[in-house]
mmCIF file of C-alpha atoms in Angstrom:
data_model
loop_
_atom_site.group_PDB
_atom_site.id
_atom_site.type_symbol
_atom_site.label_atom_id
_atom_site.label_comp_id
_atom_site.label_asym_id
_atom_site.label_seq_id
_atom_site.Cartn_x
_atom_site.Cartn_y
_atom_site.Cartn_z
ATOM 1 C CA LEU V 12 87.013 -8.267 21.200
ATOM 2 C CA GLU V 13 85.461 -9.306 24.553
ATOM 3 C CA GLN V 14 82.096 -7.959 23.460
ATOM 4 C CA LYS V 15 81.989 -10.536 20.662
ATOM 5 C CA TYR V 16 81.722 -13.361 23.184
ATOM 6 C CA PRO V 17 79.468 -14.259 26.123
ATOM 7 C CA PHE V 18 80.202 -11.990 29.051
ATOM 8 C CA LEU V 19 81.785 -14.776 31.106
ATOM 9 C CA TRP V 20 84.220 -15.656 28.333
ATOM 10 C CA ARG V 21 86.910 -13.166 29.420
ATOM 11 C CA PHE V 22 86.849 -14.471 32.973
ATOM 12 C CA TRP V 23 87.225 -18.089 31.896
ATOM 13 C CA GLN V 24 90.380 -16.983 30.093
ATOM 14 C CA ASN V 25 91.876 -15.674 33.322
ATOM 15 C CA LEU V 26 90.972 -18.477 35.769
ATOM 16 C CA PRO V 27 93.963 -19.723 37.782
ATOM 17 C CA PRO V 28 95.205 -23.305 37.337
ATOM 18 C CA GLN V 29 94.909 -25.709 40.253
ATOM 19 C CA GLY V 30 97.235 -24.790 43.107
ATOM 20 C CA SER V 31 97.248 -21.072 42.310
ATOM 21 C CA PHE V 32 95.545 -17.905 43.540
ATOM 22 C CA ALA V 33 93.688 -15.325 41.476
ATOM 23 C CA ILE V 34 92.378 -12.030 42.804
ATOM 24 C CA PHE V 35 89.701 -10.302 40.769
ATOM 25 C CA TYR V 36 89.491 -6.562 41.405
ATOM 26 C CA HIS V 37 86.002 -6.075 40.097
ATOM 27 C CA SER V 38 84.795 -9.239 38.416
ATOM 28 C CA TRP V 39 81.895 -10.782 36.526
ATOM 29 C CA TYR V 40 79.654 -8.819 38.927
ATOM 30 C CA ILE V 41 80.393 -5.549 37.185
ATOM 31 C CA HIS V 42 77.898 -6.788 34.545
ATOM 32 C CA VAL V 43 75.057 -6.632 37.071
ATOM 33 C CA LEU V 44 76.230 -3.443 38.790
ATOM 34 C CA GLU V 45 77.763 -0.815 36.551
ATOM 35 C CA ASP V 46 76.195 -2.194 33.372
ATOM 36 C CA ARG V 47 72.784 -1.976 35.045
ATOM 37 C CA LEU V 48 73.406 1.461 36.520
ATOM 38 C CA PHE V 49 74.413 2.857 33.118
ATOM 39 C CA GLU V 50 71.681 0.884 31.339
ATOM 40 C CA ARG V 51 74.091 -1.210 29.304
ATOM 41 C CA LEU V 52 72.308 -4.360 30.482
ATOM 42 C CA PRO V 53 68.588 -4.651 29.662
ATOM 43 C CA GLU V 54 66.563 -5.341 32.781
ATOM 44 C CA ASN V 55 64.940 -8.413 31.240
ATOM 45 C CA GLN V 56 68.403 -9.942 30.815
ATOM 46 C CA THR V 57 69.370 -9.494 34.487
ATOM 47 C CA PRO V 58 67.784 -12.753 35.785
ATOM 48 C CA LEU V 59 69.603 -14.749 33.079
ATOM 49 C CA VAL V 60 72.921 -13.123 33.984
ATOM 50 C CA MET V 61 72.405 -13.933 37.686
ATOM 51 C CA ARG V 62 71.582 -17.551 36.669
ATOM 52 C CA ASP V 63 74.741 -17.810 34.596
ATOM 53 C CA ILE V 64 76.912 -16.368 37.367
ATOM 54 C CA ASN V 65 75.539 -18.796 39.957
ATOM 55 C CA ALA V 66 76.131 -21.728 37.567
ATOM 56 C CA PHE V 67 79.664 -20.529 36.768
ATOM 57 C CA GLU V 68 80.620 -20.260 40.423
ATOM 58 C CA ARG V 69 79.055 -23.644 41.357
ATOM 59 C CA GLN V 70 80.866 -25.353 38.496
ATOM 60 C CA LEU V 71 84.239 -24.012 39.630
ATOM 61 C CA ILE V 72 83.647 -24.886 43.292
ATOM 62 C CA ASP V 73 82.417 -28.413 42.426
ATOM 63 C CA ASP V 74 85.615 -28.846 40.501
ATOM 64 C CA GLY V 75 87.705 -28.041 43.589
ATOM 65 C CA ALA V 76 88.112 -24.284 43.431
ATOM 66 C CA ILE V 77 87.879 -22.226 46.572
ATOM 67 C CA MET V 78 85.977 -18.969 46.212
ATOM 68 C CA ALA V 79 85.617 -16.054 48.603
ATOM 69 C CA LYS V 80 83.477 -13.053 47.612
ATOM 70 C CA PHE V 81 83.683 -9.753 49.454
ATOM 71 C CA TRP V 82 81.448 -6.707 49.221
ATOM 72 C CA LEU V 83 83.275 -3.798 50.866
ATOM 73 C CA HIS V 84 80.522 -1.386 51.855
ATOM 74 C CA LEU V 85 81.118 2.354 52.270
ATOM 75 C CA SER V 86 78.746 5.022 53.492
ATOM 76 C CA LYS V 87 77.889 7.734 50.965
ATOM 77 C CA LYS V 88 79.906 10.291 52.921
ATOM 78 C CA GLU V 89 83.010 8.055 53.159
ATOM 79 C CA LEU V 90 82.799 7.193 49.462
ATOM 80 C CA LYS V 91 82.731 10.902 48.547
ATOM 81 C CA ASN V 92 85.627 11.708 50.841
ATOM 82 C CA ARG V 93 87.839 8.920 49.466
ATOM 83 C CA LEU V 94 87.133 9.832 45.858
ATOM 84 C CA LYS V 95 87.978 13.424 46.624
ATOM 85 C CA ASP V 96 91.202 12.497 48.443
ATOM 86 C CA TYR V 97 92.284 10.196 45.587
ATOM 87 C CA GLN V 98 91.533 12.801 42.964
ATOM 88 C CA GLU V 99 93.588 15.435 44.729
ATOM 89 C CA ASP V 100 96.595 13.082 45.109
ATOM 90 C CA GLU V 101 98.766 13.163 42.025
ATOM 91 C CA LEU V 102 99.864 9.577 42.656
ATOM 92 C CA GLU V 103 96.350 8.280 43.110
ATOM 93 C CA SER V 104 94.199 10.439 40.833
ATOM 94 C CA TRP V 105 94.470 8.041 37.908
ATOM 95 C CA ARG V 106 92.415 5.502 39.894
ATOM 96 C CA VAL V 107 89.329 7.712 39.933
ATOM 97 C CA ARG V 108 87.042 7.046 36.950
ATOM 98 C CA PRO V 109 84.002 9.085 35.900
ATOM 99 C CA GLU V 110 81.984 5.926 36.695
ATOM 100 C CA ASP V 111 83.129 6.149 40.314
ATOM 101 C CA TRP V 112 81.637 9.586 40.702
ATOM 102 C CA GLN V 113 78.436 8.335 39.090
ATOM 103 C CA GLN V 114 78.249 5.630 41.714
ATOM 104 C CA GLN V 115 78.559 8.295 44.405
ATOM 105 C CA LYS V 116 76.008 10.555 42.700
ATOM 106 C CA ASN V 117 73.541 7.658 42.325
ATOM 107 C CA TYR V 118 74.459 6.092 45.663
ATOM 108 C CA LYS V 119 70.941 5.046 46.607
ATOM 109 C CA GLN V 120 70.282 3.398 43.256
ATOM 110 C CA TYR V 121 73.691 1.684 43.185
ATOM 111 C CA SER V 122 73.190 0.367 46.718
ATOM 112 C CA ALA V 123 69.824 -1.114 45.720
ATOM 113 C CA LEU V 124 71.470 -2.869 42.755
ATOM 114 C CA ALA V 125 74.219 -4.219 44.989
ATOM 115 C CA GLU V 126 71.714 -5.459 47.535
ATOM 116 C CA GLU V 127 69.712 -7.272 44.854
ATOM 117 C CA MET V 128 72.892 -8.782 43.455
ATOM 118 C CA ILE V 129 73.918 -10.083 46.874
ATOM 119 C CA ILE V 130 70.476 -11.573 47.546
ATOM 120 C CA TYR V 131 70.381 -13.502 44.276
ATOM 121 C CA THR V 132 74.019 -14.587 44.125
ATOM 122 C CA SER V 133 74.870 -15.297 47.752
ATOM 123 C CA THR V 134 74.531 -19.082 47.574
ATOM 124 C CA GLY V 135 75.402 -21.938 49.842
ATOM 125 C CA PHE V 136 78.481 -22.753 47.776
ATOM 126 C CA ALA V 137 79.589 -19.150 47.213
ATOM 127 C CA PRO V 138 78.239 -16.796 49.851
ATOM 128 C CA TRP V 139 79.027 -13.096 50.008
ATOM 129 C CA THR V 140 80.837 -11.624 52.984
ATOM 130 C CA LEU V 141 79.723 -8.076 53.757
ATOM 131 C CA VAL V 142 82.654 -5.935 55.005
ATOM 132 C CA GLU V 143 82.100 -2.696 56.890
ATOM 133 C CA ALA V 144 84.809 -0.751 55.112
ATOM 134 C CA ASP V 145 84.621 2.773 56.485
ATOM 135 C CA CYS V 146 87.414 1.700 58.800
ATOM 136 C CA GLN V 147 90.205 0.352 56.648
ATOM 137 C CA ARG V 148 91.940 -1.515 59.431
ATOM 138 C CA TRP V 149 88.714 -3.376 60.308
ATOM 139 C CA ALA V 150 88.072 -4.194 56.647
ATOM 140 C CA ARG V 151 91.549 -5.720 56.186
ATOM 141 C CA VAL V 152 91.256 -7.877 59.328
ATOM 142 C CA LYS V 153 87.785 -9.089 58.369
ATOM 143 C CA VAL V 154 88.742 -9.951 54.780
ATOM 144 C CA LEU V 155 91.838 -11.889 55.847
ATOM 145 C CA THR V 156 90.039 -13.708 58.694
ATOM 146 C CA GLN V 157 87.146 -14.780 56.428
ATOM 147 C CA LEU V 158 89.522 -15.839 53.669
ATOM 148 C CA VAL V 159 91.434 -18.168 55.998
ATOM 149 C CA SER V 160 88.153 -19.589 57.330
ATOM 150 C CA THR V 161 86.847 -20.224 53.777
ATOM 151 C CA ILE V 162 90.045 -22.029 52.706
ATOM 152 C CA ARG V 163 90.050 -24.208 55.813
ATOM 153 C CA GLY V 164 86.406 -25.142 55.407
ATOM 154 C CA ALA V 165 86.837 -26.036 51.724
ATOM 155 C CA LEU V 166 89.861 -28.254 52.469
ATOM 156 C CA GLU V 167 87.906 -30.158 55.106
ATOM 157 C CA GLN V 168 84.992 -30.627 52.709
ATOM 158 C CA ARG V 169 87.318 -31.983 50.076
ATOM 159 C CA LYS V 170 88.445 -34.754 52.436
ATOM 160 C CA ILE V 171 84.864 -35.862 52.879
ATOM 161 C CA LEU V 172 84.054 -35.859 49.165
ATOM 162 C CA SER V 173 87.149 -37.882 48.309
ATOM 163 C CA GLU V 174 85.658 -40.836 50.223
ATOM 164 C CA THR V 175 82.491 -41.050 48.048
ATOM 165 C CA PRO V 176 82.043 -44.629 46.759
ATOM 166 C CA SER V 177 81.305 -45.463 43.090
ATOM 167 C CA LEU V 178 78.803 -47.868 41.539
ATOM 168 C CA PRO V 179 79.920 -50.580 39.098
ATOM 169 C CA PRO V 180 79.834 -49.610 35.353
ATOM 170 C CA GLN V 181 76.422 -49.848 33.699
ATOM 171 C CA THR V 182 76.602 -52.260 30.738
ATOM 172 C CA GLU V 183 72.930 -52.233 29.769
ATOM 173 C CA LEU V 184 70.215 -49.624 29.694
ATOM 174 C CA LEU V 185 67.466 -50.055 32.266
ATOM 175 C CA PRO V 186 64.024 -50.983 30.924
ATOM 176 C CA THR V 187 62.865 -47.453 31.795
ATOM 177 C CA GLU V 188 65.668 -45.763 29.817
ATOM 178 C CA PRO V 189 65.070 -44.857 26.145
ATOM 179 C CA ASP V 190 67.360 -46.436 23.563
ATOM 180 C CA TYR V 191 67.763 -43.628 21.028
ATOM 181 C CA LEU V 192 70.465 -45.354 18.999
ATOM 182 C CA ASP V 193 68.432 -48.539 18.533
ATOM 183 C CA ARG V 194 65.650 -46.514 16.880
ATOM 184 C CA VAL V 195 67.901 -45.252 14.113
ATOM 185 C CA ASP V 196 67.303 -46.711 10.639
ATOM 186 C CA LEU V 197 70.782 -47.584 9.406
ATOM 187 C CA THR V 198 69.504 -49.033 6.134
ATOM 188 C CA VAL V 199 68.792 -45.613 4.597
ATOM 189 C CA HIS V 200 70.686 -45.084 1.361
ATOM 190 C CA LEU V 201 71.353 -42.221 -1.007
ATOM 191 C CA PRO V 202 72.299 -42.891 -4.672
ATOM 192 C CA LYS V 203 75.506 -41.198 -5.789
ATOM 193 C CA ASP V 204 73.841 -38.940 -8.380
ATOM 194 C CA GLU V 205 71.301 -37.665 -5.862
ATOM 195 C CA TYR V 206 74.092 -37.275 -3.285
ATOM 196 C CA LYS V 207 76.100 -35.020 -5.594
ATOM 197 C CA THR V 208 73.095 -32.845 -6.426
ATOM 198 C CA ARG V 209 71.838 -32.421 -2.900
ATOM 199 C CA LEU V 210 75.338 -31.997 -1.471
ATOM 200 C CA LYS V 211 76.207 -29.194 -3.881
ATOM 201 C CA SER V 212 72.894 -27.451 -3.348
ATOM 202 C CA ALA V 213 73.286 -27.503 0.473
ATOM 203 C CA GLN V 214 76.882 -26.314 0.259
ATOM 204 C CA VAL V 215 75.968 -23.365 -1.921
ATOM 205 C CA GLU V 216 73.078 -22.499 0.429
ATOM 206 C CA LEU V 217 75.357 -22.597 3.448
ATOM 207 C CA ARG V 218 77.902 -20.381 1.691
ATOM 208 C CA LYS V 219 75.110 -17.800 1.111
ATOM 209 C CA LEU V 220 74.069 -17.984 4.762
ATOM 210 C CA GLN V 221 77.613 -17.275 5.885
ATOM 211 C CA ARG V 222 77.217 -13.585 5.127
ATOM 212 C CA GLN V 223 73.926 -13.353 7.046
ATOM 213 C CA ILE V 224 75.548 -15.098 9.986
ATOM 214 C CA PHE V 225 78.242 -12.396 10.026
ATOM 215 C CA GLU V 226 75.878 -9.460 9.505
ATOM 216 C CA LYS V 227 73.402 -10.540 12.185
ATOM 217 C CA LYS V 228 76.207 -11.485 14.624
ATOM 218 C CA LEU V 229 74.972 -15.031 15.038
ATOM 219 C CA GLY V 230 77.446 -17.450 16.595
ATOM 220 C CA VAL V 231 77.169 -20.971 15.145
ATOM 221 C CA VAL V 232 78.590 -23.906 17.137
ATOM 222 C CA LEU V 233 78.635 -27.278 15.376
ATOM 223 C CA LEU V 234 79.425 -30.279 17.533
ATOM 224 C CA PHE V 235 80.437 -33.645 16.060
ATOM 225 C CA GLU V 236 80.504 -36.808 18.119
ATOM 226 C CA GLY V 237 80.157 -40.422 17.011
ATOM 227 C CA TRP V 238 81.641 -43.890 16.995
ATOM 228 C CA ASP V 239 85.234 -44.338 15.816
ATOM 229 C CA ALA V 240 85.250 -44.379 12.026
ATOM 230 C CA ALA V 241 81.701 -43.033 11.917
ATOM 231 C CA GLY V 242 82.677 -40.348 9.394
ATOM 232 C CA LYS V 243 82.967 -37.165 11.468
ATOM 233 C CA GLY V 244 85.937 -35.916 9.491
ATOM 234 C CA GLY V 245 84.281 -36.561 6.122
ATOM 235 C CA ALA V 246 81.134 -34.774 7.243
ATOM 236 C CA ILE V 247 83.115 -31.763 8.488
ATOM 237 C CA LYS V 248 85.082 -31.602 5.221
ATOM 238 C CA ARG V 249 81.850 -31.359 3.242
ATOM 239 C CA VAL V 250 80.550 -28.643 5.526
ATOM 240 C CA THR V 251 83.672 -26.480 5.068
ATOM 241 C CA ASP V 252 84.405 -27.224 1.393
ATOM 242 C CA ILE V 253 83.290 -23.880 -0.028
ATOM 243 C CA LEU V 254 82.983 -21.739 3.120
ATOM 244 C CA ASP V 255 84.987 -18.520 3.418
ATOM 245 C CA PRO V 256 87.904 -19.629 5.589
ATOM 246 C CA ARG V 257 88.000 -16.278 7.407
ATOM 247 C CA ASN V 258 84.641 -16.993 9.008
ATOM 248 C CA TYR V 259 85.053 -20.468 10.523
ATOM 249 C CA LYS V 260 87.474 -22.594 12.508
ATOM 250 C CA VAL V 261 87.654 -26.319 13.088
ATOM 251 C CA HIS V 262 88.860 -27.513 16.487
ATOM 252 C CA ALA V 263 89.832 -31.153 16.940
ATOM 253 C CA PHE V 264 90.103 -32.269 20.530
ATOM 254 C CA ALA V 265 92.075 -35.177 21.872
ATOM 255 C CA ALA V 266 93.059 -35.980 25.459
ATOM 256 C CA PRO V 267 93.569 -32.801 27.536
ATOM 257 C CA THR V 268 97.101 -31.457 27.908
ATOM 258 C CA GLU V 269 98.874 -31.018 31.258
ATOM 259 C CA GLU V 270 97.857 -27.368 31.341
ATOM 260 C CA GLU V 271 94.233 -28.159 30.475
ATOM 261 C CA ASN V 272 94.033 -30.803 33.224
ATOM 262 C CA LYS V 273 94.795 -28.038 35.753
ATOM 263 C CA HIS V 274 91.541 -26.283 34.909
ATOM 264 C CA HIS V 275 87.842 -27.105 34.846
ATOM 265 C CA TYR V 276 87.167 -29.476 31.921
ATOM 266 C CA LEU V 277 85.026 -26.806 30.187
ATOM 267 C CA TRP V 278 87.927 -24.309 30.255
ATOM 268 C CA ARG V 279 89.568 -25.510 27.034
ATOM 269 C CA PHE V 280 86.268 -25.339 25.184
ATOM 270 C CA TRP V 281 85.397 -21.848 26.401
ATOM 271 C CA ARG V 282 88.724 -20.713 24.983
ATOM 272 C CA LYS V 283 87.810 -21.940 21.505
ATOM 273 C CA LEU V 284 84.325 -20.504 21.208
ATOM 274 C CA PRO V 285 83.735 -18.649 17.952
ATOM 275 C CA GLN V 286 83.077 -14.911 18.056
ATOM 276 C CA LEU V 287 79.547 -13.827 17.363
ATOM 277 C CA GLY V 288 79.161 -13.775 13.580
ATOM 278 C CA ASN V 289 81.440 -16.786 13.073
ATOM 279 C CA ILE V 290 81.182 -20.559 12.871
ATOM 280 C CA GLY V 291 83.012 -22.888 15.271
ATOM 281 C CA ILE V 292 83.251 -26.569 14.401
ATOM 282 C CA PHE V 293 84.167 -28.982 17.171
ATOM 283 C CA ASP V 294 85.499 -32.471 16.281
ATOM 284 C CA ARG V 295 84.998 -34.162 19.669
ATOM 285 C CA THR V 296 83.626 -31.896 22.397
ATOM 286 C CA TRP V 297 82.872 -31.361 26.093
ATOM 287 C CA TYR V 298 80.769 -34.550 25.868
ATOM 288 C CA GLY V 299 83.992 -36.447 26.385
ATOM 289 C CA ARG V 300 83.407 -35.911 30.088
ATOM 290 C CA VAL V 301 80.277 -38.170 29.995
ATOM 291 C CA LEU V 302 81.647 -40.535 27.341
ATOM 292 C CA VAL V 303 85.338 -41.481 27.145
ATOM 293 C CA GLU V 304 86.276 -39.921 30.508
ATOM 294 C CA ARG V 305 83.396 -41.784 32.126
ATOM 295 C CA ILE V 306 84.248 -45.123 30.509
ATOM 296 C CA GLU V 307 88.027 -44.894 31.102
ATOM 297 C CA ASN V 308 87.659 -43.594 34.688
ATOM 298 C CA PHE V 309 89.411 -40.320 33.874
ATOM 299 C CA ALA V 310 86.506 -38.639 35.693
ATOM 300 C CA THR V 311 85.043 -39.831 38.927
ATOM 301 C CA GLU V 312 81.398 -40.842 39.076
ATOM 302 C CA VAL V 313 80.571 -37.642 40.961
ATOM 303 C CA GLU V 314 82.324 -35.595 38.286
ATOM 304 C CA TRP V 315 80.681 -37.152 35.201
ATOM 305 C CA ARG V 316 77.240 -37.290 36.788
ATOM 306 C CA ARG V 317 77.263 -33.558 37.591
ATOM 307 C CA ALA V 318 78.562 -32.842 34.104
ATOM 308 C CA TYR V 319 75.114 -33.283 32.542
ATOM 309 C CA ARG V 320 73.899 -30.247 34.444
ATOM 310 C CA GLU V 321 77.072 -28.290 33.759
ATOM 311 C CA ILE V 322 76.826 -29.010 30.035
ATOM 312 C CA ASN V 323 73.181 -27.976 29.882
ATOM 313 C CA GLU V 324 74.057 -24.750 31.714
ATOM 314 C CA PHE V 325 76.987 -24.036 29.411
ATOM 315 C CA GLU V 326 74.905 -24.557 26.280
ATOM 316 C CA ALA V 327 72.007 -22.533 27.703
ATOM 317 C CA GLN V 328 74.370 -19.594 28.307
ATOM 318 C CA LEU V 329 75.462 -19.732 24.656
ATOM 319 C CA ALA V 330 71.949 -20.177 23.296
ATOM 320 C CA THR V 331 70.649 -17.131 25.206
ATOM 321 C CA ASP V 332 73.548 -15.045 23.957
ATOM 322 C CA ASN V 333 72.688 -15.472 20.239
ATOM 323 C CA TYR V 334 74.550 -18.684 19.584
ATOM 324 C CA LEU V 335 73.015 -21.524 17.569
ATOM 325 C CA ILE V 336 74.150 -24.952 18.799
ATOM 326 C CA ILE V 337 73.783 -28.007 16.548
ATOM 327 C CA LYS V 338 74.904 -31.340 17.994
ATOM 328 C CA PHE V 339 75.465 -34.420 15.823
ATOM 329 C CA TRP V 340 75.959 -38.013 16.957
ATOM 330 C CA ILE V 341 76.942 -40.018 13.826
ATOM 331 C CA HIS V 342 75.716 -43.554 14.476
ATOM 332 C CA ILE V 343 76.935 -46.691 12.693
ATOM 333 C CA SER V 344 76.492 -50.373 13.305
ATOM 334 C CA GLN V 345 79.192 -52.582 14.819
ATOM 335 C CA GLU V 346 79.445 -54.440 11.480
ATOM 336 C CA GLU V 347 79.955 -51.230 9.522
ATOM 337 C CA GLN V 348 82.616 -50.072 11.981
ATOM 338 C CA LEU V 349 84.525 -53.340 11.587
ATOM 339 C CA ASN V 350 84.386 -52.992 7.782
ATOM 340 C CA ARG V 351 85.795 -49.485 7.973
ATOM 341 C CA PHE V 352 88.541 -50.525 10.404
ATOM 342 C CA GLU V 353 89.632 -53.257 8.031
ATOM 343 C CA ALA V 354 89.528 -50.841 5.048
ATOM 344 C CA ARG V 355 91.669 -48.372 6.947
ATOM 345 C CA LYS V 356 94.154 -51.014 7.947
ATOM 346 C CA ASN V 357 94.761 -51.911 4.330
ATOM 347 C CA ASP V 358 94.827 -48.298 2.990
ATOM 348 C CA PRO V 359 98.316 -46.707 3.185
ATOM 349 C CA PHE V 360 96.724 -43.237 3.138
ATOM 350 C CA LYS V 361 94.312 -43.944 5.985
ATOM 351 C CA ASN V 362 95.957 -46.572 8.194
ATOM 352 C CA TYR V 363 97.381 -43.837 10.426
ATOM 353 C CA LYS V 364 93.801 -43.163 11.577
ATOM 354 C CA LEU V 365 93.433 -46.643 13.016
ATOM 355 C CA THR V 366 95.005 -47.075 16.444
ATOM 356 C CA ASP V 367 95.103 -49.665 19.184
ATOM 357 C CA GLU V 368 92.788 -47.319 21.105
ATOM 358 C CA ASP V 369 90.128 -47.718 18.390
ATOM 359 C CA TRP V 370 90.172 -51.513 18.718
ATOM 360 C CA ARG V 371 90.037 -51.269 22.535
ATOM 361 C CA ASN V 372 87.107 -48.866 22.404
ATOM 362 C CA ARG V 373 85.306 -51.283 20.137
ATOM 363 C CA GLU V 374 85.521 -53.963 22.826
ATOM 364 C CA GLN V 375 83.668 -51.560 25.164
ATOM 365 C CA TRP V 376 80.819 -50.954 22.735
ATOM 366 C CA ASN V 377 78.154 -51.816 25.287
ATOM 367 C CA LEU V 378 79.506 -49.347 27.836
ATOM 368 C CA TYR V 379 79.610 -46.590 25.250
ATOM 369 C CA ASP V 380 76.130 -47.494 24.024
ATOM 370 C CA VAL V 381 74.789 -46.872 27.539
ATOM 371 C CA ALA V 382 76.793 -43.702 27.978
ATOM 372 C CA VAL V 383 75.740 -42.231 24.605
ATOM 373 C CA ASN V 384 72.043 -42.931 25.169
ATOM 374 C CA GLN V 385 72.159 -41.423 28.649
ATOM 375 C CA ALA V 386 74.014 -38.348 27.337
ATOM 376 C CA ILE V 387 71.373 -37.804 24.652
ATOM 377 C CA ALA V 388 68.538 -38.317 27.157
ATOM 378 C CA ARG V 389 69.967 -35.844 29.684
ATOM 379 C CA THR V 390 71.380 -33.144 27.425
ATOM 380 C CA SER V 391 69.031 -32.931 24.453
ATOM 381 C CA THR V 392 67.225 -29.694 25.299
ATOM 382 C CA PRO V 393 64.976 -27.296 23.322
ATOM 383 C CA LEU V 394 67.902 -24.842 23.162
ATOM 384 C CA ALA V 395 70.446 -27.498 22.060
ATOM 385 C CA PRO V 396 68.814 -30.707 20.762
ATOM 386 C CA TRP V 397 70.787 -33.734 19.554
ATOM 387 C CA LYS V 398 70.587 -34.868 15.937
ATOM 388 C CA ILE V 399 71.303 -38.577 15.532
ATOM 389 C CA VAL V 400 72.736 -39.184 12.061
ATOM 390 C CA PRO V 401 72.297 -42.596 10.376
ATOM 391 C CA GLY V 402 75.883 -43.116 9.267
ATOM 392 C CA ASP V 403 76.262 -46.543 7.604
ATOM 393 C CA ASP V 404 75.807 -44.791 4.255
ATOM 394 C CA LYS V 405 78.346 -41.968 4.149
ATOM 395 C CA TYR V 406 76.540 -40.201 1.322
ATOM 396 C CA TYR V 407 73.338 -40.043 3.295
ATOM 397 C CA ALA V 408 75.096 -38.934 6.498
ATOM 398 C CA ARG V 409 76.935 -36.055 4.825
ATOM 399 C CA VAL V 410 73.841 -34.681 3.147
ATOM 400 C CA TYR V 411 71.818 -35.133 6.356
ATOM 401 C CA VAL V 412 74.395 -33.110 8.295
ATOM 402 C CA LEU V 413 74.561 -30.252 5.718
ATOM 403 C CA GLU V 414 70.841 -29.965 5.209
ATOM 404 C CA THR V 415 70.232 -29.994 8.955
ATOM 405 C CA ILE V 416 72.754 -27.128 9.432
ATOM 406 C CA VAL V 417 71.229 -25.098 6.609
ATOM 407 C CA ASN V 418 67.666 -25.527 7.896
ATOM 408 C CA ALA V 419 68.644 -24.710 11.471
ATOM 409 C CA ILE V 420 70.495 -21.557 10.503
ATOM 410 C CA LYS V 421 67.613 -20.379 8.330
ATOM 411 C CA LYS V 422 65.153 -20.936 11.135
ATOM 412 C CA LYS V 423 67.325 -19.079 13.624
ATOM 413 C CA LEU V 424 67.909 -16.119 11.268
ATOM 414 C CA ASN V 425 64.208 -15.852 10.472
ATOM 415 C CA HIS V 426 62.838 -16.294 14.001
ATOM 416 C CA GLY V 427 65.702 -15.266 16.261
#
């Protein structure tokens, strides 16, 4: 199961909530040690893995986690003696794996891999502590002493960061900032007959591609963001209408739960990633950190500003691990939104969708306009570009979304 996800996925599942300890005996570093020693990790992938590890650790520490990393170093002779003693002890022999003897046999090579790992992943925010472990008493004292020192230092640093001032909310884009939403032609229109024809054609094409997605182990991640009443649900429904339900899942995200608030904001999204070969559809996404959480002050300015980098790193990790990411912002005019609000209010089957929160968000249109444009500018990358959907005409928007998905999947399957 774990091999059907990015290698960091299983560690995100086991991160401790705020206020708790977690001890990783072996960790994400096994991917750049044993997997390299036994040639399970291609050498050309090693720099990317190191990059992802450094980003992972920085994200956690920036979010308030305290991390201490220890490399317990043994001489070749001591390693051999301990393995031999463990193997001869009936209570300890189960701990000795064939891989452990391979480490001892290839001691010089394994030491070189460990040294390279330490050089590239001993960072200012998560440095390694080298522990001379031939003497067990010394090793225990050094580990505990350094752990106490790390915790104390991190707590002091937290006091300083808590005093960081914030700037007033930005209500207008600067003259130097691009206005992507203003460039969208919202007058585009699709006649109903053409809509039905193109919609059916794209749906059938997507259904055919579903098998290739599975066979080639391509993970597909579809992200839907947009104004309230922009038509995200309608677009998603048309995407899934004739798909095999065993091969996709739709995840709708609202405000984080109490449990989710005790973790890094990306934690709940890592948990819902589709396996390779499957499609994951996200109705609202991690972009909430730089949109609603920014506007409503659920995230501090320091938190939402660093989120742009964290999001780009997250999506880059997925894209380099055979995931296709397609991000949609469904754009509508203020006038069209008001019309849809009024229609929902008077429709007994849809009025549940209209909340006081929707009306309040509408009053903050200018704040969201700035936040959306800045999010697009800072997170539209070659690996995960944004697609801005003209949404005033629902027929046009739904066909645009489907055809974009079909074309992107075809291109990925044909070119890798």
